[in-house]
């Protein structure tokens, strides 16, 4: 096994700058495989999805699971103060997360506990060292916690300031000031493994080259890009059709995957593209806002229950004409219909006769199974059906079920579809064979860099000009 590009164990504390696709996760797994630890390495990141992805990569790499403990920063902090309630002196109610201020209170308690130095012996007897992934997404309070943790354990933080795209209520760390000021640079990854691994290094090298321009907020000229970058010159009158054509790009292998990256500020636009692109599915945010809103509004006993259910279904499936469907149900109910009810119409009639969560679930299945109907938001439909099933069993309310499923969803690493439509916020951390960037003119330098670096084999960019100028934040 070759030695890792950087030895993460060669220093007490420091930072690694890791451009997109340059093997950050591989570096972590190689380090863990090459060394035998008597105590596990604590690996922290920000999201439950990130935790799932890290665990999956480490398992795939054959890393001994006893060599690591992977957690979100907030999850680990909550367990820390719960383990030492007397020393952290926190109000136990904050761990129930019922108030918006609870996370801030939890971080304050953890910061105080670590700063006191009282638990350093316990930490040193539990872990050998600390790695923190995606450090550019740390908030300042989280950074303060990690900084105090680093006084007890050797700590390496890894990240990329150009991929800091998330917005939180608390300010994010500044890489040059906050991060490097406490964790001196211990290295910079520079091998474009994502592209080299598919014999496409010219694209990877070009992306590393334009990285410097984006860091200083300079424009990029697509005309200087390698052949693997296709520019689609948008015309205002046909821009939507051109973007659709780009989203429908053909792959050279049935196993290749496509990421279609839309405007982060326009989820409806993303879903419209997904609904009009054969085989595409919409990538959903972990909050599942549409599902939880439906959980609050859908009551089978209410007079408008059928309309609410059908409207919700129409937002998940293509070729579902709710107006015509309701007209047909009216004709069937009055006995004036000239043709017999289809299976989907019969389940609609059944729901009207006995409106309950069980008949609503059967109706959704029947609507989905109609000829020419395609589900382009399968994740929402799957979770909705599960919530309806729980409500039908009487184990919890429908609203409670949607909230419970939403919270469970935060911990799940979701498999990628062959053709996925989303935004930089939803697709960051993912990679595919082809990336299609639909709205680069709406992106600042960070979002643009994330978008341009998702595709390993090919990059398609739709814009009115080949000169991409990052928007101001």
mmCIF file of N, CA and C in Angstrom, residues 72-163:
data_model
loop_
_atom_site.group_PDB
_atom_site.id
_atom_site.type_symbol
_atom_site.label_atom_id
_atom_site.label_comp_id
_atom_site.label_asym_id
_atom_site.label_seq_id
_atom_site.Cartn_x
_atom_site.Cartn_y
_atom_site.Cartn_z
ATOM 1 N N UNK A 72 -21.133 13.488 14.378
ATOM 2 C CA UNK A 72 -21.237 14.919 14.107
ATOM 3 C C UNK A 72 -20.643 15.672 15.291
ATOM 4 N N UNK A 73 -20.210 16.889 15.033
ATOM 5 C CA UNK A 73 -19.667 17.707 16.121
ATOM 6 C C UNK A 73 -20.736 17.915 17.195
ATOM 7 N N UNK A 74 -21.925 18.309 16.766
ATOM 8 C CA UNK A 74 -22.982 18.587 17.744
ATOM 9 C C UNK A 74 -23.407 17.327 18.487
ATOM 10 N N UNK A 75 -23.462 16.198 17.782
ATOM 11 C CA UNK A 75 -23.845 14.952 18.441
ATOM 12 C C UNK A 75 -22.835 14.553 19.502
ATOM 13 N N UNK A 76 -21.534 14.692 19.179
ATOM 14 C CA UNK A 76 -20.503 14.347 20.152
ATOM 15 C C UNK A 76 -20.533 15.295 21.340
ATOM 16 N N UNK A 77 -20.756 16.567 21.071
ATOM 17 C CA UNK A 77 -20.808 17.566 22.140
ATOM 18 C C UNK A 77 -21.971 17.282 23.090
ATOM 19 N N UNK A 78 -23.111 16.880 22.533
ATOM 20 C CA UNK A 78 -24.261 16.552 23.386
ATOM 21 C C UNK A 78 -23.948 15.362 24.293
ATOM 22 N N UNK A 79 -23.310 14.338 23.728
ATOM 23 C CA UNK A 79 -22.949 13.177 24.547
ATOM 24 C C UNK A 79 -21.916 13.552 25.601
ATOM 25 N N UNK A 80 -21.020 14.468 25.247
ATOM 26 C CA UNK A 80 -19.974 14.878 26.185
ATOM 27 C C UNK A 80 -20.561 15.514 27.435
ATOM 28 N N UNK A 81 -21.443 16.496 27.253
ATOM 29 C CA UNK A 81 -21.972 17.170 28.446
ATOM 30 C C UNK A 81 -22.953 16.272 29.198
ATOM 31 N N UNK A 82 -23.610 15.349 28.488
ATOM 32 C CA UNK A 82 -24.500 14.404 29.165
ATOM 33 C C UNK A 82 -23.701 13.435 30.027
ATOM 34 N N UNK A 83 -22.470 13.135 29.617
ATOM 35 C CA UNK A 83 -21.609 12.239 30.384
ATOM 36 C C UNK A 83 -21.065 12.921 31.630
ATOM 37 N N UNK A 84 -20.870 14.231 31.555
ATOM 38 C CA UNK A 84 -20.331 14.992 32.693
ATOM 39 C C UNK A 84 -21.297 16.122 33.075
ATOM 40 N N UNK A 85 -22.510 15.783 33.501
ATOM 41 C CA UNK A 85 -23.506 16.836 33.778
ATOM 42 C C UNK A 85 -23.121 17.738 34.945
ATOM 43 N N UNK A 86 -22.467 17.171 35.957
ATOM 44 C CA UNK A 86 -22.079 17.982 37.099
ATOM 45 C C UNK A 86 -20.998 18.986 36.746
ATOM 46 N N UNK A 87 -20.024 18.556 35.978
ATOM 47 C CA UNK A 87 -18.914 19.455 35.635
ATOM 48 C C UNK A 87 -19.323 20.481 34.574
ATOM 49 N N UNK A 88 -20.239 20.088 33.664
ATOM 50 C CA UNK A 88 -20.660 21.054 32.637
ATOM 51 C C UNK A 88 -21.724 22.006 33.164
ATOM 52 N N UNK A 89 -22.418 21.597 34.233
ATOM 53 C CA UNK A 89 -23.402 22.453 34.910
ATOM 54 C C UNK A 89 -24.452 23.011 33.935
ATOM 55 N N UNK A 90 -24.928 22.152 33.037
ATOM 56 C CA UNK A 90 -25.938 22.593 32.078
ATOM 57 C C UNK A 90 -27.338 22.251 32.561
ATOM 58 N N UNK A 91 -28.309 22.954 32.028
ATOM 59 C CA UNK A 91 -29.710 22.652 32.288
ATOM 60 C C UNK A 91 -30.066 21.406 31.466
ATOM 61 N N UNK A 92 -30.500 20.305 32.092
ATOM 62 C CA UNK A 92 -30.800 19.074 31.351
ATOM 63 C C UNK A 92 -31.829 19.274 30.239
ATOM 64 N N UNK A 93 -32.652 20.291 30.355
ATOM 65 C CA UNK A 93 -33.691 20.529 29.358
ATOM 66 C C UNK A 93 -33.115 20.873 27.986
ATOM 67 N N UNK A 94 -31.892 21.414 27.942
ATOM 68 C CA UNK A 94 -31.353 21.828 26.648
ATOM 69 C C UNK A 94 -31.085 20.626 25.743
ATOM 70 N N UNK A 95 -30.873 19.455 26.324
ATOM 71 C CA UNK A 95 -30.605 18.263 25.522
ATOM 72 C C UNK A 95 -31.855 17.739 24.821
ATOM 73 N N UNK A 96 -33.025 18.259 25.179
ATOM 74 C CA UNK A 96 -34.265 17.861 24.509
ATOM 75 C C UNK A 96 -34.491 18.639 23.210
ATOM 76 N N UNK A 97 -33.697 19.698 23.009
ATOM 77 C CA UNK A 97 -33.724 20.486 21.770
ATOM 78 C C UNK A 97 -35.125 21.002 21.432
ATOM 79 N N UNK A 98 -35.829 21.480 22.437
ATOM 80 C CA UNK A 98 -37.173 22.007 22.210
ATOM 81 C C UNK A 98 -37.173 23.482 21.831
ATOM 82 N N UNK A 99 -36.059 24.164 22.128
ATOM 83 C CA UNK A 99 -35.979 25.595 21.840
ATOM 84 C C UNK A 99 -34.881 25.859 20.823
ATOM 85 N N UNK A 100 -35.054 26.931 20.083
ATOM 86 C CA UNK A 100 -34.065 27.280 19.066
ATOM 87 C C UNK A 100 -32.708 27.604 19.677
ATOM 88 N N UNK A 101 -32.722 28.025 20.932
ATOM 89 C CA UNK A 101 -31.468 28.430 21.580
ATOM 90 C C UNK A 101 -30.726 27.262 22.216
ATOM 91 N N UNK A 102 -31.294 26.049 22.161
ATOM 92 C CA UNK A 102 -30.696 24.927 22.886
ATOM 93 C C UNK A 102 -29.327 24.526 22.334
ATOM 94 N N UNK A 103 -29.171 24.523 21.002
ATOM 95 C CA UNK A 103 -27.870 24.145 20.447
ATOM 96 C C UNK A 103 -26.780 25.109 20.917
ATOM 97 N N UNK A 104 -27.102 26.408 20.930
ATOM 98 C CA UNK A 104 -26.119 27.389 21.392
ATOM 99 C C UNK A 104 -25.769 27.150 22.859
ATOM 100 N N UNK A 105 -26.775 26.807 23.670
ATOM 101 C CA UNK A 105 -26.532 26.538 25.088
ATOM 102 C C UNK A 105 -25.684 25.284 25.275
ATOM 103 N N UNK A 106 -25.929 24.284 24.442
ATOM 104 C CA UNK A 106 -25.138 23.046 24.495
ATOM 105 C C UNK A 106 -23.677 23.336 24.168
ATOM 106 N N UNK A 107 -23.447 24.144 23.141
ATOM 107 C CA UNK A 107 -22.073 24.470 22.757
ATOM 108 C C UNK A 107 -21.376 25.288 23.841
ATOM 109 N N UNK A 108 -22.116 26.203 24.460
ATOM 110 C CA UNK A 108 -21.528 26.993 25.550
ATOM 111 C C UNK A 108 -21.111 26.084 26.704
ATOM 112 N N UNK A 109 -21.970 25.121 27.042
ATOM 113 C CA UNK A 109 -21.660 24.202 28.139
ATOM 114 C C UNK A 109 -20.437 23.342 27.810
ATOM 115 N N UNK A 110 -20.364 22.884 26.553
ATOM 116 C CA UNK A 110 -19.228 22.053 26.144
ATOM 117 C C UNK A 110 -17.935 22.862 26.136
ATOM 118 N N UNK A 111 -18.023 24.094 25.642
ATOM 119 C CA UNK A 111 -16.850 24.959 25.617
ATOM 120 C C UNK A 111 -16.317 25.170 27.034
ATOM 121 N N UNK A 112 -17.218 25.456 27.959
ATOM 122 C CA UNK A 112 -16.805 25.664 29.343
ATOM 123 C C UNK A 112 -16.214 24.411 29.962
ATOM 124 N N UNK A 113 -16.808 23.244 29.642
ATOM 125 C CA UNK A 113 -16.312 21.985 30.187
ATOM 126 C C UNK A 113 -14.900 21.689 29.692
ATOM 127 N N UNK A 114 -14.675 21.872 28.399
ATOM 128 C CA UNK A 114 -13.352 21.611 27.841
ATOM 129 C C UNK A 114 -12.332 22.641 28.324
ATOM 130 N N UNK A 115 -12.749 23.886 28.406
ATOM 131 C CA UNK A 115 -11.836 24.951 28.824
ATOM 132 C C UNK A 115 -11.373 24.765 30.268
ATOM 133 N N UNK A 116 -12.195 24.105 31.075
ATOM 134 C CA UNK A 116 -11.838 23.900 32.483
ATOM 135 C C UNK A 116 -10.668 22.936 32.638
ATOM 136 N N UNK A 117 -10.477 22.053 31.639
ATOM 137 C CA UNK A 117 -9.401 21.067 31.703
ATOM 138 C C UNK A 117 -9.685 19.884 32.601
ATOM 139 N N UNK A 118 -10.872 19.824 33.207
ATOM 140 C CA UNK A 118 -11.169 18.770 34.184
ATOM 141 C C UNK A 118 -11.289 17.377 33.566
ATOM 142 N N UNK A 119 -11.592 17.303 32.260
ATOM 143 C CA UNK A 119 -11.839 15.986 31.669
ATOM 144 C C UNK A 119 -10.756 15.572 30.678
ATOM 145 N N UNK A 120 -9.624 16.243 30.697
ATOM 146 C CA UNK A 120 -8.559 15.903 29.752
ATOM 147 C C UNK A 120 -8.105 14.452 29.922
ATOM 148 N N UNK A 121 -7.982 14.009 31.170
ATOM 149 C CA UNK A 121 -7.551 12.624 31.408
ATOM 150 C C UNK A 121 -8.546 11.642 30.803
ATOM 151 N N UNK A 122 -9.826 11.941 30.931
ATOM 152 C CA UNK A 122 -10.864 11.050 30.396
ATOM 153 C C UNK A 122 -10.803 11.012 28.872
ATOM 154 N N UNK A 123 -10.586 12.164 28.266
ATOM 155 C CA UNK A 123 -10.483 12.219 26.803
ATOM 156 C C UNK A 123 -9.258 11.455 26.314
ATOM 157 N N UNK A 124 -8.134 11.638 26.999
ATOM 158 C CA UNK A 124 -6.887 10.999 26.579
ATOM 159 C C UNK A 124 -6.924 9.491 26.782
ATOM 160 N N UNK A 125 -7.723 9.028 27.715
ATOM 161 C CA UNK A 125 -7.843 7.586 27.926
ATOM 162 C C UNK A 125 -8.864 6.960 26.975
ATOM 163 N N UNK A 126 -9.639 7.810 26.274
ATOM 164 C CA UNK A 126 -10.687 7.313 25.377
ATOM 165 C C UNK A 126 -10.262 7.342 23.917
ATOM 166 N N UNK A 127 -9.578 8.414 23.500
ATOM 167 C CA UNK A 127 -9.206 8.598 22.095
ATOM 168 C C UNK A 127 -7.703 8.780 21.947
ATOM 169 N N UNK A 128 -7.192 8.405 20.771
ATOM 170 C CA UNK A 128 -5.768 8.614 20.492
ATOM 171 C C UNK A 128 -5.510 9.990 19.902
ATOM 172 N N UNK A 129 -6.427 10.470 19.065
ATOM 173 C CA UNK A 129 -6.300 11.775 18.432
ATOM 174 C C UNK A 129 -7.631 12.134 17.781
ATOM 175 N N UNK A 130 -7.680 13.301 17.120
ATOM 176 C CA UNK A 130 -8.918 13.820 16.531
ATOM 177 C C UNK A 130 -8.667 14.249 15.092
ATOM 178 N N UNK A 131 -9.579 13.860 14.179
ATOM 179 C CA UNK A 131 -9.645 14.415 12.834
ATOM 180 C C UNK A 131 -10.993 15.119 12.709
ATOM 181 N N UNK A 132 -11.005 16.320 12.152
ATOM 182 C CA UNK A 132 -12.266 17.027 11.905
ATOM 183 C C UNK A 132 -12.381 17.290 10.411
ATOM 184 N N UNK A 133 -13.395 16.723 9.788
ATOM 185 C CA UNK A 133 -13.587 16.828 8.345
ATOM 186 C C UNK A 133 -14.470 18.028 8.011
ATOM 187 N N UNK A 134 -14.353 18.513 6.784
ATOM 188 C CA UNK A 134 -15.167 19.634 6.289
ATOM 189 C C UNK A 134 -15.091 20.833 7.242
ATOM 190 N N UNK A 135 -13.880 21.175 7.641
ATOM 191 C CA UNK A 135 -13.724 22.201 8.683
ATOM 192 C C UNK A 135 -14.165 23.581 8.219
ATOM 193 N N UNK A 136 -14.227 23.793 6.908
ATOM 194 C CA UNK A 136 -14.675 25.105 6.424
ATOM 195 C C UNK A 136 -16.121 25.392 6.811
ATOM 196 N N UNK A 137 -16.876 24.348 7.179
ATOM 197 C CA UNK A 137 -18.277 24.530 7.557
ATOM 198 C C UNK A 137 -18.461 24.726 9.056
ATOM 199 N N UNK A 138 -17.372 24.806 9.817
ATOM 200 C CA UNK A 138 -17.481 25.024 11.261
ATOM 201 C C UNK A 138 -17.964 26.440 11.559
ATOM 202 N N UNK A 139 -18.840 26.554 12.525
ATOM 203 C CA UNK A 139 -19.191 27.870 13.042
ATOM 204 C C UNK A 139 -18.120 28.275 14.066
ATOM 205 N N UNK A 140 -18.084 29.531 14.401
ATOM 206 C CA UNK A 140 -17.084 29.989 15.375
ATOM 207 C C UNK A 140 -17.220 29.288 16.727
ATOM 208 N N UNK A 141 -18.453 29.091 17.269
ATOM 209 C CA UNK A 141 -18.552 28.349 18.533
ATOM 210 C C UNK A 141 -18.025 26.916 18.413
ATOM 211 N N UNK A 142 -18.278 26.256 17.277
ATOM 212 C CA UNK A 142 -17.741 24.907 17.084
ATOM 213 C C UNK A 142 -16.220 24.949 17.005
ATOM 214 N N UNK A 143 -15.685 25.957 16.341
ATOM 215 C CA UNK A 143 -14.235 26.112 16.240
ATOM 216 C C UNK A 143 -13.613 26.279 17.626
ATOM 217 N N UNK A 144 -14.258 27.034 18.494
ATOM 218 C CA UNK A 144 -13.749 27.212 19.849
ATOM 219 C C UNK A 144 -13.726 25.893 20.606
ATOM 220 N N UNK A 145 -14.757 25.061 20.393
ATOM 221 C CA UNK A 145 -14.808 23.747 21.041
ATOM 222 C C UNK A 145 -13.664 22.872 20.550
ATOM 223 N N UNK A 146 -13.443 22.836 19.222
ATOM 224 C CA UNK A 146 -12.373 22.006 18.659
ATOM 225 C C UNK A 146 -11.010 22.513 19.126
ATOM 226 N N UNK A 147 -10.869 23.821 19.213
ATOM 227 C CA UNK A 147 -9.592 24.385 19.659
ATOM 228 C C UNK A 147 -9.264 23.937 21.085
ATOM 229 N N UNK A 148 -10.253 23.916 21.965
ATOM 230 C CA UNK A 148 -10.015 23.450 23.331
ATOM 231 C C UNK A 148 -9.782 21.942 23.359
ATOM 232 N N UNK A 149 -10.480 21.207 22.487
ATOM 233 C CA UNK A 149 -10.258 19.770 22.402
ATOM 234 C C UNK A 149 -8.823 19.483 21.979
ATOM 235 N N UNK A 150 -8.288 20.348 21.124
ATOM 236 C CA UNK A 150 -6.919 20.168 20.627
ATOM 237 C C UNK A 150 -5.870 20.381 21.713
ATOM 238 N N UNK A 151 -6.234 20.999 22.822
ATOM 239 C CA UNK A 151 -5.286 21.133 23.925
ATOM 240 C C UNK A 151 -5.146 19.823 24.693
ATOM 241 N N UNK A 152 -6.098 18.907 24.476
ATOM 242 C CA UNK A 152 -6.054 17.612 25.156
ATOM 243 C C UNK A 152 -5.563 16.497 24.251
ATOM 244 N N UNK A 153 -5.858 16.594 22.940
ATOM 245 C CA UNK A 153 -5.549 15.509 22.018
ATOM 246 C C UNK A 153 -4.917 16.054 20.743
ATOM 247 N N UNK A 154 -3.988 15.322 20.118
ATOM 248 C CA UNK A 154 -3.480 15.738 18.806
ATOM 249 C C UNK A 154 -4.646 15.879 17.835
ATOM 250 N N UNK A 155 -4.696 16.974 17.109
ATOM 251 C CA UNK A 155 -5.874 17.278 16.285
ATOM 252 C C UNK A 155 -5.453 17.772 14.909
ATOM 253 N N UNK A 156 -6.092 17.172 13.890
ATOM 254 C CA UNK A 156 -5.900 17.628 12.511
ATOM 255 C C UNK A 156 -7.261 17.995 11.936
ATOM 256 N N UNK A 157 -7.353 19.180 11.364
ATOM 257 C CA UNK A 157 -8.605 19.595 10.721
ATOM 258 C C UNK A 157 -8.379 19.635 9.216
ATOM 259 N N UNK A 158 -9.385 19.184 8.461
ATOM 260 C CA UNK A 158 -9.264 19.099 7.010
ATOM 261 C C UNK A 158 -10.445 19.804 6.368
ATOM 262 N N UNK A 159 -10.173 20.565 5.326
ATOM 263 C CA UNK A 159 -11.271 21.251 4.660
ATOM 264 C C UNK A 159 -10.791 22.069 3.476
ATOM 265 N N UNK A 160 -11.712 22.830 2.940
ATOM 266 C CA UNK A 160 -11.436 23.633 1.746
ATOM 267 C C UNK A 160 -12.233 24.927 1.853
ATOM 268 N N UNK A 161 -11.560 26.055 2.068
ATOM 269 C CA UNK A 161 -12.307 27.310 2.235
ATOM 270 C C UNK A 161 -13.156 27.671 1.022
ATOM 271 N N UNK A 162 -12.803 27.165 -0.160
ATOM 272 C CA UNK A 162 -13.567 27.495 -1.356
ATOM 273 C C UNK A 162 -14.852 26.670 -1.458
ATOM 274 N N UNK A 163 -15.014 25.693 -0.564
ATOM 275 C CA UNK A 163 -16.255 24.910 -0.559
ATOM 276 C C UNK A 163 -17.158 25.269 0.617
#
